[in-house]
Amino acid sequence: MKKRLCFVLCFVLLFTASFSFNAFADDMADTEKMQLRDSTTYYEYDASAKTLTISGTGAMPDLKNSASYQPWYDWRSDGSIEKVVIGEGITAIGEYTFYSVKASSFTLPSTLKSIGRYAFYSTGAVNIA
């Protein structure tokens, strides 16, 4: 009897943990605007459109090629991001910002004045407008 109870409880625990993890991943697919480090720039991701949008004013911060700096690090090369739109008001793109983001399209604002080192390195971008 104890073995059956243990088996049932383990099954319920595994099912619940799996459901909770999947729900968390789904919640992360479409994020609210999130601040980029301590800047006045923000990002949001629309999973249905596979679009990463950067908004705000001023310079985007320098980032490093790591998950702790680049918020979209886990999505950058798996096909999750097809389009990057950088909104009007952004004046600079920081170093390594889109490093290895495999989007096919990047839209840049007319307010852009500078682009940091390796910002678009290894993107494979087809269209930068």
Tab-separated table of N, CA and C in Angstrom:
chain	number	residue	atom	x	y	z
A	1	MET	N	0.817	-1.190	0.000
A	1	MET	CA	0.000	0.000	0.000
A	1	MET	C	0.862	1.257	0.000
A	2	LYS	N	1.947	1.244	0.786
A	2	LYS	CA	2.830	2.395	0.849
A	2	LYS	C	3.503	2.653	-0.499
A	3	LYS	N	3.846	1.577	-1.208
A	3	LYS	CA	4.480	1.739	-2.508
A	3	LYS	C	3.526	2.398	-3.499
A	4	ARG	N	2.265	1.995	-3.486
A	4	ARG	CA	1.279	2.594	-4.389
A	4	ARG	C	1.079	4.072	-4.064
A	5	LEU	N	0.955	4.378	-2.793
A	5	LEU	CA	0.770	5.756	-2.369
A	5	LEU	C	1.979	6.603	-2.778
A	6	CYS	N	3.154	6.064	-2.592
A	6	CYS	CA	4.378	6.761	-2.977
A	6	CYS	C	4.406	6.993	-4.492
A	7	PHE	N	4.035	5.965	-5.258
A	7	PHE	CA	3.999	6.072	-6.714
A	7	PHE	C	3.009	7.153	-7.150
A	8	VAL	N	1.825	7.154	-6.584
A	8	VAL	CA	0.795	8.133	-6.938
A	8	VAL	C	1.264	9.551	-6.585
A	9	LEU	N	1.830	9.708	-5.404
A	9	LEU	CA	2.308	11.026	-4.991
A	9	LEU	C	3.448	11.518	-5.890
A	10	CYS	N	4.356	10.630	-6.260
A	10	CYS	CA	5.445	11.006	-7.161
A	10	CYS	C	4.904	11.432	-8.522
A	11	PHE	N	3.936	10.686	-9.037
A	11	PHE	CA	3.317	11.016	-10.313
A	11	PHE	C	2.656	12.388	-10.250
A	12	VAL	N	1.893	12.638	-9.199
A	12	VAL	CA	1.215	13.930	-9.039
A	12	VAL	C	2.244	15.057	-8.939
A	13	LEU	N	3.292	14.850	-8.179
A	13	LEU	CA	4.333	15.852	-8.021
A	13	LEU	C	5.015	16.151	-9.360
A	14	LEU	N	5.366	15.114	-10.113
A	14	LEU	CA	6.007	15.312	-11.407
A	14	LEU	C	5.081	16.026	-12.387
A	15	PHE	N	3.817	15.650	-12.413
A	15	PHE	CA	2.851	16.286	-13.298
A	15	PHE	C	2.691	17.761	-12.932
A	16	THR	N	2.570	18.044	-11.660
A	16	THR	CA	2.403	19.421	-11.201
A	16	THR	C	3.641	20.253	-11.510
A	17	ALA	N	4.820	19.724	-11.288
A	17	ALA	CA	6.062	20.449	-11.569
A	17	ALA	C	6.189	20.719	-13.061
A	18	SER	N	5.858	19.751	-13.879
A	18	SER	CA	5.925	19.920	-15.322
A	18	SER	C	4.948	20.982	-15.786
A	19	PHE	N	3.746	20.962	-15.266
A	19	PHE	CA	2.742	21.949	-15.637
A	19	PHE	C	3.181	23.343	-15.220
A	20	SER	N	3.721	23.472	-14.028
A	20	SER	CA	4.161	24.778	-13.528
A	20	SER	C	5.303	25.327	-14.373
A	21	PHE	N	6.258	24.477	-14.754
A	21	PHE	CA	7.373	24.929	-15.566
A	21	PHE	C	6.888	25.390	-16.936
A	22	ASN	N	5.997	24.617	-17.565
A	22	ASN	CA	5.478	25.001	-18.872
A	22	ASN	C	4.690	26.293	-18.792
A	23	ALA	N	3.917	26.487	-17.739
A	23	ALA	CA	3.166	27.724	-17.576
A	23	ALA	C	4.124	28.902	-17.434
A	24	PHE	N	5.238	28.709	-16.717
A	24	PHE	CA	6.226	29.771	-16.564
A	24	PHE	C	6.853	30.116	-17.910
A	25	ALA	N	7.213	29.110	-18.687
A	25	ALA	CA	7.809	29.356	-19.996
A	25	ALA	C	6.835	30.086	-20.905
A	26	ASP	N	5.550	29.723	-20.870
A	26	ASP	CA	4.557	30.408	-21.671
A	26	ASP	C	4.410	31.863	-21.251
A	27	ASP	N	4.470	32.123	-19.942
A	27	ASP	CA	4.383	33.491	-19.457
A	27	ASP	C	5.553	34.320	-19.953
A	28	MET	N	6.720	33.706	-20.065
A	28	MET	CA	7.902	34.442	-20.484
A	28	MET	C	7.911	34.705	-21.986
A	29	ALA	N	7.110	33.981	-22.755
A	29	ALA	CA	7.121	34.149	-24.199
A	29	ALA	C	6.700	35.556	-24.607
A	30	ASP	N	5.701	36.116	-23.982
A	30	ASP	CA	5.258	37.470	-24.260
A	30	ASP	C	5.483	38.283	-23.000
A	31	THR	N	6.530	39.081	-23.003
A	31	THR	CA	6.866	39.824	-21.805
A	31	THR	C	6.287	41.223	-21.849
A	32	GLU	N	6.140	41.802	-20.690
A	32	GLU	CA	5.836	43.216	-20.598
A	32	GLU	C	7.122	43.951	-20.936
A	33	LYS	N	7.037	45.269	-21.059
A	33	LYS	CA	8.256	46.029	-21.281
A	33	LYS	C	9.169	45.843	-20.082
A	34	MET	N	10.394	45.471	-20.376
A	34	MET	CA	11.392	45.244	-19.333
A	34	MET	C	12.547	46.209	-19.573
A	35	GLN	N	13.026	46.806	-18.505
A	35	GLN	CA	14.114	47.761	-18.603
A	35	GLN	C	15.426	47.056	-18.930
A	36	LEU	N	16.201	47.670	-19.796
A	36	LEU	CA	17.529	47.162	-20.128
A	36	LEU	C	18.540	47.762	-19.158
A	37	ARG	N	18.973	46.929	-18.221
A	37	ARG	CA	19.911	47.334	-17.172
A	37	ARG	C	19.432	48.619	-16.508
A	38	ASP	N	20.260	49.630	-16.365
A	38	ASP	CA	19.837	50.850	-15.673
A	38	ASP	C	19.608	52.011	-16.650
A	39	SER	N	19.204	51.691	-17.860
A	39	SER	CA	19.013	52.700	-18.899
A	39	SER	C	17.558	53.169	-18.946
A	40	THR	N	17.278	54.037	-19.895
A	40	THR	CA	15.903	54.484	-20.149
A	40	THR	C	15.375	53.796	-21.409
A	41	THR	N	15.901	52.605	-21.669
A	41	THR	CA	15.460	51.808	-22.811
A	41	THR	C	14.844	50.507	-22.305
A	42	TYR	N	13.922	49.982	-23.103
A	42	TYR	CA	13.133	48.824	-22.698
A	42	TYR	C	13.022	47.851	-23.862
A	43	TYR	N	12.767	46.594	-23.537
A	43	TYR	CA	12.515	45.618	-24.587
A	43	TYR	C	11.227	44.871	-24.267
A	44	GLU	N	10.590	44.391	-25.321
A	44	GLU	CA	9.467	43.479	-25.162
A	44	GLU	C	9.494	42.509	-26.334
A	45	TYR	N	8.982	41.327	-26.090
A	45	TYR	CA	9.016	40.267	-27.088
A	45	TYR	C	7.597	39.789	-27.361
A	46	ASP	N	7.228	39.772	-28.641
A	46	ASP	CA	5.928	39.277	-29.078
A	46	ASP	C	6.164	37.924	-29.745
A	47	ALA	N	5.821	36.855	-29.045
A	47	ALA	CA	6.090	35.504	-29.550
A	47	ALA	C	5.297	35.192	-30.807
A	48	SER	N	4.057	35.668	-30.893
A	48	SER	CA	3.242	35.347	-32.065
A	48	SER	C	3.805	36.002	-33.325
A	49	ALA	N	4.399	37.178	-33.192
A	49	ALA	CA	5.002	37.866	-34.338
A	49	ALA	C	6.508	37.609	-34.437
A	50	LYS	N	7.072	36.912	-33.452
A	50	LYS	CA	8.512	36.643	-33.380
A	50	LYS	C	9.319	37.937	-33.506
A	51	THR	N	8.835	38.971	-32.783
A	51	THR	CA	9.432	40.298	-32.882
A	51	THR	C	9.942	40.777	-31.529
A	52	LEU	N	11.182	41.235	-31.516
A	52	LEU	CA	11.790	41.861	-30.353
A	52	LEU	C	11.762	43.359	-30.618
A	53	THR	N	11.125	44.123	-29.724
A	53	THR	CA	11.001	45.566	-29.897
A	53	THR	C	11.755	46.282	-28.787
A	54	ILE	N	12.556	47.244	-29.180
A	54	ILE	CA	13.294	48.074	-28.240
A	54	ILE	C	12.660	49.461	-28.286
A	55	SER	N	12.365	50.020	-27.120
A	55	SER	CA	11.757	51.349	-27.062
A	55	SER	C	12.412	52.166	-25.964
A	56	GLY	N	12.010	53.424	-25.874
A	56	GLY	CA	12.553	54.310	-24.848
A	56	GLY	C	13.291	55.467	-25.474
A	57	THR	N	14.176	56.070	-24.675
A	57	THR	CA	14.956	57.203	-25.162
A	57	THR	C	16.402	57.055	-24.733
A	58	GLY	N	17.282	57.638	-25.546
A	58	GLY	CA	18.692	57.630	-25.204
A	58	GLY	C	19.423	56.388	-25.677
A	59	ALA	N	20.542	56.139	-25.032
A	59	ALA	CA	21.444	55.058	-25.427
A	59	ALA	C	21.079	53.740	-24.764
A	60	MET	N	21.102	52.697	-25.568
A	60	MET	CA	20.979	51.349	-25.021
A	60	MET	C	22.303	51.026	-24.329
A	61	PRO	N	22.280	50.271	-23.244
A	61	PRO	CA	23.528	49.971	-22.536
A	61	PRO	C	24.391	48.969	-23.302
A	62	ASP	N	25.686	48.981	-22.987
A	62	ASP	CA	26.576	47.938	-23.495
A	62	ASP	C	26.181	46.635	-22.824
A	63	LEU	N	26.193	45.564	-23.577
A	63	LEU	CA	25.893	44.240	-23.043
A	63	LEU	C	27.097	43.340	-23.289
A	64	LYS	N	27.104	42.210	-22.663
A	64	LYS	CA	28.141	41.212	-22.909
A	64	LYS	C	27.487	39.998	-23.542
A	65	ASN	N	28.288	39.156	-24.126
A	65	ASN	CA	27.779	37.945	-24.765
A	65	ASN	C	27.531	36.880	-23.697
A	66	SER	N	26.524	37.122	-22.849
A	66	SER	CA	26.181	36.151	-21.815
A	66	SER	C	24.717	36.317	-21.423
A	67	ALA	N	24.161	35.266	-20.875
A	67	ALA	CA	22.749	35.276	-20.480
A	67	ALA	C	22.470	36.289	-19.376
A	68	SER	N	23.447	36.594	-18.551
A	68	SER	CA	23.215	37.540	-17.465
A	68	SER	C	23.166	38.989	-17.966
A	69	TYR	N	23.645	39.258	-19.171
A	69	TYR	CA	23.610	40.608	-19.727
A	69	TYR	C	22.601	40.759	-20.849
A	70	GLN	N	22.517	39.782	-21.723
A	70	GLN	CA	21.664	39.857	-22.896
A	70	GLN	C	20.346	39.145	-22.577
A	71	PRO	N	19.267	39.897	-22.309
A	71	PRO	CA	18.007	39.275	-21.864
A	71	PRO	C	17.431	38.250	-22.847
A	72	TRP	N	17.685	38.425	-24.112
A	72	TRP	CA	17.150	37.520	-25.136
A	72	TRP	C	18.162	36.443	-25.528
A	73	TYR	N	19.161	36.236	-24.716
A	73	TYR	CA	20.237	35.283	-24.980
A	73	TYR	C	19.700	33.899	-25.371
A	74	ASP	N	18.716	33.393	-24.640
A	74	ASP	CA	18.194	32.047	-24.902
A	74	ASP	C	17.344	31.976	-26.165
A	75	TRP	N	16.876	33.093	-26.668
A	75	TRP	CA	16.025	33.107	-27.866
A	75	TRP	C	16.784	33.485	-29.118
A	76	ARG	N	18.008	33.942	-28.991
A	76	ARG	CA	18.676	34.621	-30.083
A	76	ARG	C	18.993	33.771	-31.302
A	77	SER	N	19.163	32.485	-31.162
A	77	SER	CA	19.559	31.693	-32.324
A	77	SER	C	18.672	30.486	-32.585
A	78	ASP	N	17.546	30.397	-31.901
A	78	ASP	CA	16.683	29.224	-32.092
A	78	ASP	C	15.484	29.498	-33.000
A	79	GLY	N	15.473	30.647	-33.666
A	79	GLY	CA	14.367	30.981	-34.558
A	79	GLY	C	13.240	31.718	-33.870
A	80	SER	N	13.372	31.983	-32.588
A	80	SER	CA	12.321	32.689	-31.849
A	80	SER	C	12.221	34.153	-32.242
A	81	ILE	N	13.344	34.753	-32.647
A	81	ILE	CA	13.352	36.164	-33.041
A	81	ILE	C	13.612	36.243	-34.540
A	82	GLU	N	12.611	36.692	-35.285
A	82	GLU	CA	12.784	36.875	-36.719
A	82	GLU	C	12.968	38.342	-37.081
A	83	LYS	N	12.455	39.214	-36.225
A	83	LYS	CA	12.459	40.643	-36.532
A	83	LYS	C	12.820	41.433	-35.272
A	84	VAL	N	13.681	42.438	-35.439
A	84	VAL	CA	14.032	43.344	-34.344
A	84	VAL	C	13.658	44.754	-34.790
A	85	VAL	N	12.880	45.434	-33.959
A	85	VAL	CA	12.467	46.802	-34.250
A	85	VAL	C	12.995	47.696	-33.136
A	86	ILE	N	13.814	48.663	-33.516
A	86	ILE	CA	14.350	49.616	-32.557
A	86	ILE	C	13.620	50.930	-32.792
A	87	GLY	N	12.890	51.377	-31.787
A	87	GLY	CA	12.014	52.529	-31.925
A	87	GLY	C	12.719	53.871	-31.968
A	88	GLU	N	11.985	54.850	-32.471
A	88	GLU	CA	12.463	56.232	-32.484
A	88	GLU	C	12.746	56.671	-31.048
A	89	GLY	N	13.781	57.452	-30.879
A	89	GLY	CA	14.183	57.908	-29.550
A	89	GLY	C	15.446	57.229	-29.064
A	90	ILE	N	15.749	56.062	-29.620
A	90	ILE	CA	16.986	55.360	-29.271
A	90	ILE	C	18.121	56.035	-30.029
A	91	THR	N	19.153	56.461	-29.295
A	91	THR	CA	20.254	57.196	-29.923
A	91	THR	C	21.517	56.364	-30.118
A	92	ALA	N	21.649	55.281	-29.376
A	92	ALA	CA	22.853	54.448	-29.504
A	92	ALA	C	22.517	52.999	-29.187
A	93	ILE	N	23.163	52.109	-29.916
A	93	ILE	CA	23.044	50.674	-29.660
A	93	ILE	C	24.353	50.255	-29.005
A	94	GLY	N	24.276	49.668	-27.839
A	94	GLY	CA	25.467	49.310	-27.071
A	94	GLY	C	26.231	48.130	-27.649
A	95	GLU	N	27.425	47.929	-27.134
A	95	GLU	CA	28.273	46.812	-27.557
A	95	GLU	C	27.590	45.476	-27.277
A	96	TYR	N	27.734	44.543	-28.197
A	96	TYR	CA	27.222	43.173	-28.100
A	96	TYR	C	25.703	43.077	-27.972
A	97	THR	N	24.971	44.148	-28.224
A	97	THR	CA	23.532	44.153	-27.983
A	97	THR	C	22.804	43.030	-28.715
A	98	PHE	N	23.064	42.879	-29.993
A	98	PHE	CA	22.363	41.847	-30.762
A	98	PHE	C	23.319	40.748	-31.239
A	99	TYR	N	24.393	40.568	-30.528
A	99	TYR	CA	25.399	39.557	-30.851
A	99	TYR	C	24.729	38.194	-31.002
A	100	SER	N	24.866	37.587	-32.164
A	100	SER	CA	24.333	36.256	-32.494
A	100	SER	C	22.815	36.155	-32.540
A	101	VAL	N	22.119	37.281	-32.574
A	101	VAL	CA	20.659	37.237	-32.751
A	101	VAL	C	20.411	36.934	-34.223
A	102	LYS	N	19.800	35.804	-34.513
A	102	LYS	CA	19.637	35.337	-35.889
A	102	LYS	C	18.348	35.851	-36.530
A	103	ALA	N	18.020	37.106	-36.331
A	103	ALA	CA	16.851	37.722	-36.956
A	103	ALA	C	17.160	38.017	-38.420
A	104	SER	N	16.148	37.985	-39.250
A	104	SER	CA	16.355	38.284	-40.665
A	104	SER	C	16.144	39.760	-40.970
A	105	SER	N	15.578	40.500	-40.006
A	105	SER	CA	15.272	41.903	-40.252
A	105	SER	C	15.517	42.739	-39.001
A	106	PHE	N	16.236	43.844	-39.185
A	106	PHE	CA	16.464	44.815	-38.120
A	106	PHE	C	15.994	46.167	-38.639
A	107	THR	N	15.137	46.847	-37.897
A	107	THR	CA	14.677	48.182	-38.266
A	107	THR	C	15.297	49.178	-37.297
A	108	LEU	N	16.043	50.140	-37.849
A	108	LEU	CA	16.752	51.118	-37.044
A	108	LEU	C	16.033	52.468	-37.094
A	109	PRO	N	16.104	53.238	-36.001
A	109	PRO	CA	15.428	54.533	-35.971
A	109	PRO	C	16.262	55.644	-36.620
A	110	SER	N	15.607	56.719	-37.008
A	110	SER	CA	16.324	57.867	-37.575
A	110	SER	C	17.097	58.614	-36.497
A	111	THR	N	16.787	58.378	-35.236
A	111	THR	CA	17.458	59.056	-34.120
A	111	THR	C	18.786	58.397	-33.752
A	112	LEU	N	19.126	57.292	-34.377
A	112	LEU	CA	20.341	56.544	-34.055
A	112	LEU	C	21.593	57.316	-34.466
A	113	LYS	N	22.541	57.455	-33.515
A	113	LYS	CA	23.775	58.192	-33.775
A	113	LYS	C	25.020	57.326	-33.698
A	114	SER	N	24.956	56.215	-32.943
A	114	SER	CA	26.135	55.364	-32.843
A	114	SER	C	25.749	53.905	-32.599
A	115	ILE	N	26.656	53.033	-33.030
A	115	ILE	CA	26.477	51.592	-32.867
A	115	ILE	C	27.763	51.045	-32.256
A	116	GLY	N	27.636	50.351	-31.140
A	116	GLY	CA	28.791	49.811	-30.426
A	116	GLY	C	29.422	48.616	-31.114
A	117	ARG	N	30.635	48.296	-30.659
A	117	ARG	CA	31.376	47.149	-31.199
A	117	ARG	C	30.564	45.866	-31.086
A	118	TYR	N	30.613	45.061	-32.095
A	118	TYR	CA	29.999	43.743	-32.141
A	118	TYR	C	28.483	43.756	-31.907
A	119	ALA	N	27.852	44.901	-32.067
A	119	ALA	CA	26.410	45.005	-31.820
A	119	ALA	C	25.612	44.084	-32.745
A	120	PHE	N	26.069	43.927	-33.986
A	120	PHE	CA	25.359	43.073	-34.941
A	120	PHE	C	26.223	41.898	-35.412
A	121	TYR	N	27.244	41.580	-34.645
A	121	TYR	CA	28.155	40.510	-35.023
A	121	TYR	C	27.432	39.167	-35.037
A	122	SER	N	27.647	38.406	-36.072
A	122	SER	CA	27.108	37.055	-36.216
A	122	SER	C	25.580	36.998	-36.194
A	123	THR	N	24.955	38.038	-36.755
A	123	THR	CA	23.486	38.047	-36.781
A	123	THR	C	22.957	37.341	-38.014
A	124	GLY	N	23.679	37.405	-39.099
A	124	GLY	CA	23.184	36.814	-40.332
A	124	GLY	C	22.016	37.592	-40.905
A	125	ALA	N	21.900	38.861	-40.529
A	125	ALA	CA	20.767	39.684	-40.955
A	125	ALA	C	20.724	39.831	-42.462
A	126	VAL	N	19.521	39.689	-42.996
A	126	VAL	CA	19.291	39.850	-44.422
A	126	VAL	C	18.952	41.314	-44.718
A	127	ASN	N	18.254	41.954	-43.771
A	127	ASN	CA	17.770	43.297	-44.003
A	127	ASN	C	17.979	44.174	-42.784
A	128	ILE	N	18.776	45.206	-42.935
A	128	ILE	CA	18.919	46.212	-41.889
A	128	ILE	C	18.494	47.533	-42.499
A	129	ALA	N	17.379	48.041	-42.028
A	129	ALA	CA	16.835	49.287	-42.602
A	129	ALA	C	16.792	50.395	-41.583
